Short mmCIF file of C-alpha atoms in Angstrom, two decimals:
data_model
loop_
_atom_site.label_atom_id
_atom_site.label_comp_id
_atom_site.label_asym_id
_atom_site.label_seq_id
_atom_site.Cartn_x
_atom_site.Cartn_y
_atom_site.Cartn_z
CA MET A 14 93.31 100.56 143.65
CA SER A 15 90.83 97.82 144.60
CA SER A 16 89.27 95.61 141.96
CA PRO A 17 85.48 95.72 141.34
CA ALA A 18 85.07 92.34 143.08
CA GLU A 19 86.91 93.61 146.19
CA LEU A 20 84.82 96.80 146.26
CA TRP A 21 81.64 94.73 146.02
CA GLN A 22 82.74 92.59 148.96
CA ILE A 23 83.43 95.73 151.01
CA LEU A 24 79.96 97.03 150.21
CA ARG A 25 78.41 93.67 151.14
CA SER A 26 80.24 93.59 154.46
CA ALA A 27 78.87 97.08 155.18
CA SER A 28 75.32 95.81 154.36
CA LEU A 29 75.02 98.38 151.58
CA VAL A 30 74.33 95.81 148.82
CA GLU A 31 73.02 92.26 148.64
CA GLY A 32 73.65 89.22 146.45
CA GLU A 33 76.31 88.62 143.86
CA MET A 34 78.06 91.34 141.92
CA PRO A 35 76.14 92.06 138.67
CA GLN A 36 77.94 91.08 135.52
CA SER A 37 78.92 93.80 133.09
CA GLN A 38 76.79 93.90 129.94
CA GLU A 39 79.44 95.78 127.97
CA PRO A 40 80.95 93.78 125.09
CA HIS A 41 84.65 92.99 125.09
CA TRP A 42 86.96 95.65 123.65
CA ALA A 43 87.87 93.36 120.75
CA THR A 44 84.19 93.07 119.86
CA ARG A 45 83.79 96.84 119.96
CA PHE A 46 86.89 97.22 117.77
CA MET A 47 85.51 94.84 115.16
CA LEU A 48 82.17 96.65 115.26
CA GLY A 49 84.05 99.88 114.60
CA VAL A 50 85.70 98.30 111.55
CA VAL A 51 82.29 97.12 110.38
CA GLY A 52 81.01 100.67 110.82
CA TRP A 53 83.76 101.99 108.54
CA LEU A 54 82.90 99.38 105.90
CA ALA A 55 79.20 100.17 106.23
CA ALA A 56 79.94 103.86 105.70
CA LEU A 57 81.87 103.09 102.52
CA PHE A 58 79.08 100.90 101.14
CA LEU A 59 76.43 103.46 102.11
CA LEU A 60 78.43 106.25 100.46
CA PHE A 61 78.82 104.11 97.33
CA PHE A 62 75.06 103.44 97.24
CA LEU A 63 74.22 107.12 97.68
CA PHE A 64 76.72 108.07 95.00
CA LEU A 65 75.12 105.65 92.54
CA SER A 66 71.64 106.89 93.43
CA PHE A 67 72.41 110.61 93.58
CA GLY A 68 75.61 110.84 91.56
CA ASP A 69 74.61 114.07 89.87
CA LEU A 70 74.33 115.83 93.23
CA ALA A 71 78.02 115.25 93.92
CA ARG A 72 78.93 117.49 91.00
CA SER A 73 77.29 120.50 92.64
CA PRO A 74 78.94 121.76 95.86
CA ASP A 75 75.69 123.26 97.17
CA GLN A 76 73.72 120.05 96.65
CA ALA A 77 76.52 117.97 98.17
CA LEU A 78 76.47 120.20 101.24
CA ALA A 79 72.69 119.84 101.46
CA MET A 80 72.95 116.03 101.21
CA GLY A 81 75.66 115.92 103.88
CA THR A 82 73.63 118.17 106.19
CA ALA A 83 70.52 116.01 105.71
CA LEU A 84 72.42 112.80 106.45
CA LEU A 85 73.98 114.37 109.54
CA ALA A 86 70.56 115.50 110.81
CA VAL A 87 69.09 112.01 110.27
CA ALA A 88 72.03 110.43 112.08
CA LEU A 89 71.61 112.80 115.03
CA VAL A 90 67.86 112.08 115.32
CA LEU A 91 68.45 108.32 115.19
CA ASN A 92 71.25 108.61 117.72
CA ARG A 93 69.05 110.51 120.17
CA ARG A 94 65.68 108.82 119.61
CA ALA A 95 66.30 105.22 118.47
CA ARG A 96 66.75 102.31 120.87
CA ARG A 97 70.43 101.90 121.74
CA SER A 98 71.95 98.70 120.33
CA ASN A 99 75.08 97.66 118.47
CA LEU A 100 73.14 97.58 115.19
CA TRP A 101 71.77 101.12 115.57
CA ASP A 102 75.10 102.43 116.83
CA GLN A 103 76.93 101.14 113.75
CA PHE A 104 74.21 102.41 111.43
CA VAL A 105 74.45 105.86 113.00
CA LEU A 106 78.24 105.70 112.65
CA ALA A 107 77.87 104.80 108.97
CA LEU A 108 75.45 107.66 108.37
CA THR A 109 77.70 110.15 110.14
CA LEU A 110 80.82 109.13 108.24
CA ALA A 111 78.90 109.25 104.96
CA ALA A 112 77.64 112.74 105.89
CA ASP A 113 81.21 113.82 106.59
CA ALA A 114 82.27 112.60 103.15
CA TRP A 115 79.47 114.53 101.42
CA LEU A 116 80.29 117.68 103.38
CA ILE A 117 83.97 117.38 102.43
CA ALA A 118 82.99 116.85 98.78
CA GLY A 119 80.90 120.02 98.90
CA LEU A 120 83.56 122.12 100.59
CA VAL A 121 86.72 121.03 98.78
CA ASP A 122 86.05 123.06 95.60
CA ARG A 123 84.70 126.23 97.19
CA MET A 124 86.87 126.56 100.28
CA ASP A 125 89.86 128.88 100.51
CA LEU A 126 92.62 126.70 101.93
CA HIS A 127 94.41 129.74 103.35
CA SER A 128 91.37 131.08 105.20
CA PHE A 129 91.52 131.00 108.99
CA ALA A 130 87.75 131.45 109.26
CA ALA A 131 87.05 128.40 107.06
CA TRP A 132 89.27 126.03 109.06
CA ALA A 133 88.07 127.48 112.37
CA GLY A 134 84.43 127.00 111.32
CA LEU A 135 85.09 123.36 110.42
CA CYS A 136 86.86 122.92 113.77
CA ALA A 137 83.81 124.28 115.62
CA LEU A 138 81.52 121.98 113.60
CA ALA A 139 83.65 118.94 114.43
CA PHE A 140 83.63 119.80 118.14
CA ALA A 141 79.85 120.32 118.02
CA ILE A 142 79.34 116.89 116.42
CA ALA A 143 81.61 115.28 119.00
CA PHE A 144 79.65 116.90 121.82
CA LEU A 145 76.12 116.29 120.51
CA PHE A 146 76.36 112.65 119.43
CA GLU A 147 76.05 109.92 122.06
CA HIS A 148 78.46 107.57 120.32
CA TRP A 149 81.97 106.83 121.56
CA LEU A 150 83.63 106.40 118.16
CA ILE A 151 81.92 109.44 116.63
CA ARG A 152 83.13 111.55 119.55
CA LEU A 153 86.67 110.17 119.21
CA PHE A 154 86.92 110.66 115.42
CA HIS A 155 85.49 114.17 115.44
CA ALA A 156 87.56 115.31 118.42
CA LEU A 157 90.64 114.09 116.54
CA ALA A 158 89.48 115.92 113.39
CA ALA A 159 88.73 119.08 115.39
CA ALA A 160 92.26 119.16 116.79
CA LEU A 161 93.77 118.79 113.31
CA LEU A 162 91.46 121.47 111.90
CA LEU A 163 92.40 123.80 114.76
CA THR A 164 96.06 123.28 113.86
CA LEU A 165 95.40 124.12 110.20
CA ALA A 166 93.48 127.25 111.24
CA LEU A 167 96.37 128.43 113.40
CA ALA A 168 98.79 127.69 110.55
CA CYS A 169 96.92 130.14 108.33
CA LEU A 170 97.79 132.85 110.87
CA GLY A 171 101.38 131.65 111.20
CA TRP A 172 100.77 130.49 114.77
CA GLN A 173 101.76 126.84 114.30
CA ALA A 174 103.72 126.93 117.56
CA LEU A 175 100.49 127.29 119.55
CA ALA A 176 98.79 124.17 118.15
CA VAL A 177 100.25 121.45 120.38
CA PRO A 178 99.98 123.48 123.64
CA LEU A 179 96.34 124.33 122.88
CA VAL A 180 95.48 120.69 122.13
CA MET A 181 97.28 119.67 125.33
CA GLY A 182 95.18 122.17 127.31
CA LEU A 183 91.95 120.89 125.72
CA LEU A 184 93.00 117.30 126.44
CA ALA A 185 93.73 118.02 130.09
CA GLY A 186 90.44 119.91 130.44
CA CYS A 187 88.39 117.08 128.92
CA TRP A 188 90.07 114.41 131.06
CA LEU A 189 89.75 116.37 134.31
CA TRP A 190 86.15 117.29 133.52
CA ALA A 191 85.39 113.62 132.90
CA GLU A 192 86.80 112.79 136.33
CA HIS A 193 84.62 115.45 138.02
CA SER A 194 81.42 114.74 136.00
CA PRO A 195 80.63 111.01 136.25
CA HIS A 196 77.32 111.41 134.38
CA GLN A 197 79.21 112.76 131.35
CA TYR A 198 82.30 110.59 131.71
CA ASP A 199 81.85 108.70 128.41
CA ARG A 200 81.51 111.92 126.41
CA TYR A 201 84.65 113.61 127.71
CA GLU A 202 86.67 110.38 127.84
CA ALA A 203 86.07 109.74 124.13
CA MET A 204 86.94 113.34 123.24
CA ALA A 205 90.10 113.12 125.37
CA PHE A 206 91.24 110.00 123.54
CA GLY A 207 90.60 111.70 120.21
CA LEU A 208 92.69 114.71 121.25
CA ALA A 209 95.47 112.41 122.49
CA LEU A 210 95.51 110.55 119.17
CA SER A 211 95.72 113.86 117.31
CA LEU A 212 98.99 114.64 119.10
CA LEU A 213 100.56 111.66 117.31
CA LEU A 214 99.66 113.19 113.94
CA LEU A 215 100.67 116.71 114.93
CA GLY A 216 104.23 115.52 115.49
CA HIS A 217 104.55 114.56 111.82
CA LEU A 218 102.93 117.82 110.69
CA HIS A 219 105.44 119.86 112.68
CA GLN A 220 108.50 117.68 111.89
CA PRO A 221 108.12 116.00 108.47
CA LEU A 222 110.64 113.29 107.70
CA LEU A 223 112.93 112.84 104.68
CA GLY A 224 113.03 116.52 103.78
CA GLU A 225 109.31 116.82 103.03
CA ALA A 226 107.72 120.24 102.92
CA SER A 227 105.69 120.97 106.02
CA LEU A 228 101.96 121.25 105.32
CA LEU A 229 101.65 123.86 108.05
CA GLU A 230 104.30 126.07 106.45
CA GLU A 231 102.54 125.80 103.09
CA LEU A 232 99.41 127.27 104.65
CA GLY A 233 101.30 130.13 106.28
CA GLN A 234 104.83 131.10 107.16
CA PRO A 235 105.55 130.84 110.92
CA ARG A 236 105.39 134.13 112.78
CA LEU A 237 106.34 132.71 116.17
CA PRO A 238 109.76 131.25 117.06
CA HIS A 239 110.02 127.45 117.12
CA TRP A 240 111.43 127.41 120.64
CA LEU A 241 108.15 128.84 121.93
CA ASN A 242 106.37 125.52 121.31
CA PRO A 243 108.30 123.38 123.85
CA LEU A 244 108.25 126.19 126.42
CA LEU A 245 104.46 126.48 126.20
CA CYS A 246 104.13 122.68 126.40
CA ALA A 247 106.26 122.72 129.55
CA ALA A 248 104.07 125.51 130.99
CA VAL A 249 100.88 123.48 130.34
CA LEU A 250 102.51 120.44 131.96
CA LEU A 251 103.58 122.51 134.98
CA ALA A 252 100.04 123.93 135.31
CA LEU A 253 98.64 120.38 135.31
CA LEU A 254 101.08 119.32 138.03
CA TYR A 255 99.98 122.29 140.13
CA HIS A 256 96.30 121.49 139.57
CA LEU A 257 96.70 117.82 140.52
CA ARG A 258 98.44 118.83 143.78
CA LEU A 259 100.60 115.73 143.91
CA PRO A 260 102.50 114.83 147.10
CA TRP A 261 105.79 116.69 147.29
CA ARG A 262 107.90 113.58 146.62
CA GLN A 263 105.99 112.74 143.45
CA GLY A 264 105.93 116.39 142.45
CA ILE A 265 109.71 116.69 142.69
CA LEU A 266 110.19 113.52 140.65
CA ALA A 267 107.84 114.90 137.99
CA LEU A 268 109.87 118.10 137.56
CA PRO A 269 112.41 116.41 135.22
CA LEU A 270 109.47 115.79 132.87
CA VAL A 271 108.87 119.55 132.76
CA LEU A 272 112.54 120.17 131.97
CA LEU A 273 112.47 117.50 129.27
CA ALA A 274 109.33 119.08 127.79
CA ALA A 275 111.04 122.48 127.63
CA LEU A 276 114.07 121.08 125.80
CA ILE A 277 112.63 118.51 123.37
CA PRO A 278 109.64 119.45 121.17
CA GLY A 279 106.65 117.17 121.70
CA MET A 280 107.90 115.45 124.84
CA GLY A 281 105.59 117.64 126.90
CA ALA A 282 102.60 116.11 125.09
CA GLY A 283 103.74 112.60 125.93
CA ALA A 284 104.46 113.52 129.54
CA LEU A 285 101.03 115.15 129.93
CA VAL A 286 99.21 112.10 128.51
CA LEU A 287 101.29 109.88 130.80
CA LEU A 288 100.34 111.94 133.88
CA LEU A 289 96.66 111.90 132.93
CA GLY A 290 96.81 108.15 132.38
CA PHE A 291 98.31 107.52 135.82
CA TYR A 292 95.94 110.01 137.43
CA GLY A 293 92.87 108.35 135.93
CA GLY A 294 94.19 104.78 135.99
CA SER A 295 93.75 104.45 132.21
CA LEU A 296 95.90 101.85 130.46
CA GLY A 297 94.81 103.27 127.10
CA MET A 298 96.18 106.70 127.96
CA MET A 299 99.42 105.17 129.23
CA ALA A 300 99.82 103.23 125.97
CA LEU A 301 99.25 106.42 123.95
CA ALA A 302 101.78 108.21 126.16
CA ALA A 303 104.38 105.53 125.39
CA LEU A 304 103.76 105.97 121.65
CA LEU A 305 104.01 109.76 121.96
CA LEU A 306 107.25 109.67 123.93
CA LEU A 307 108.75 107.12 121.56
CA GLY A 308 107.58 108.99 118.46
CA PHE A 309 108.65 112.49 119.48
CA GLY A 310 111.90 111.16 120.93
CA SER A 311 112.66 109.38 117.65
CA LEU A 312 111.90 112.54 115.64
CA TYR A 313 114.20 114.58 117.87
CA TYR A 314 116.96 111.95 117.62
CA TYR A 315 116.57 111.83 113.85
CA ASP A 316 116.82 115.63 113.50
CA LEU A 317 119.96 115.97 115.64
CA ALA A 318 122.81 117.11 113.43
CA LEU A 319 125.38 115.10 115.40
CA PRO A 320 127.80 112.29 114.52
CA LEU A 321 126.58 108.75 115.14
CA MET A 322 129.15 108.26 117.91
CA THR A 323 127.80 111.29 119.77
CA LYS A 324 124.26 110.00 119.36
CA SER A 325 125.39 106.65 120.75
CA TRP A 326 126.82 108.32 123.84
CA LEU A 327 123.56 110.25 124.24
CA LEU A 328 121.57 107.02 124.12
CA LEU A 329 123.92 105.45 126.68
CA GLY A 330 123.59 108.43 128.99
CA SER A 331 119.79 108.43 128.60
CA GLY A 332 119.66 104.76 129.57
CA ALA A 333 121.81 105.36 132.64
CA LEU A 334 119.61 108.32 133.62
CA LEU A 335 116.46 106.21 133.31
CA LEU A 336 117.97 103.49 135.49
CA LEU A 337 118.89 106.12 138.09
CA ILE A 338 115.35 107.53 138.04
CA ARG A 339 113.96 104.01 138.47
CA ALA A 340 116.18 103.43 141.49
CA LEU A 341 115.04 106.73 143.01
CA LEU A 342 111.40 105.87 142.43
CA LEU A 343 111.81 102.48 144.10
CA ARG A 344 113.56 104.11 147.06
CA VAL A 345 110.83 106.74 147.46
CA ARG A 346 108.18 104.02 147.26
CA SER A 347 109.88 101.92 149.93
CA VAL A 348 110.21 104.93 152.26
CA SER A 349 106.59 105.99 151.84
#
């Protein structure tokens, strides 16, 4: 893929543009990260100020819900009408996070934790906030929250096995829609990253370490077999491969990922994020894919009821298999 400077030179040689390439006005990613941290701190201070000013309202669930709804409405109006700047963006982020906290405070005492409708309604609200707000971090946080709330809603029905495949399907849909809708790319890219981050947390919810009780099983006993989860993940991954219509050589080399997804829970999520990252040329998605593959692989290795010597041989065989796949990839690349 050509760099922006090379593309600009090609356009200049074709007499389509003139002058030097315009410099990007976007701040560096480290600056945006620090601004995000500042937004979190601002939300905490704002929440503390509101609690001191309207502390009595927090004791009533109805009044807390009204305060959260009012803050959310103000944040949405400012986000849509105010002049876009780093200051306004962080203020809107602070208002939105404070509104979330007030809404949670109003719902925690009156909500039935085993109600599918309650969790599903919160999931729809989180998705609506992620879609309506024109703020990258708000979209990311609420897409992540929506995926977790969807998982809790499915757990109330005993359908925990469907959570990861559904989130994978939503992730693939958001990423592919972002590629085909350039004018809405920022919206769907942020939501896709939020859904990808949620997959990291879903692994711990499905496979708690150190003998912990699973939160999903506390909400509802599973009604679907556990082996259905990796099979559905492999089916979603296979559907994505078919949709991308990769060249036959690359498609054949991607089939082992489908087999791995069908055998090891969670590996399909990492493989799907990896494919989307390569398809869109996103280093962030590739980094998340590496964390997913490492995390789910470690959970699977930890849960294997095998002697340490057998696990060592498995690790040795996996390393040899990876080296063989690398050699095949290099050979295919040299031939093509």
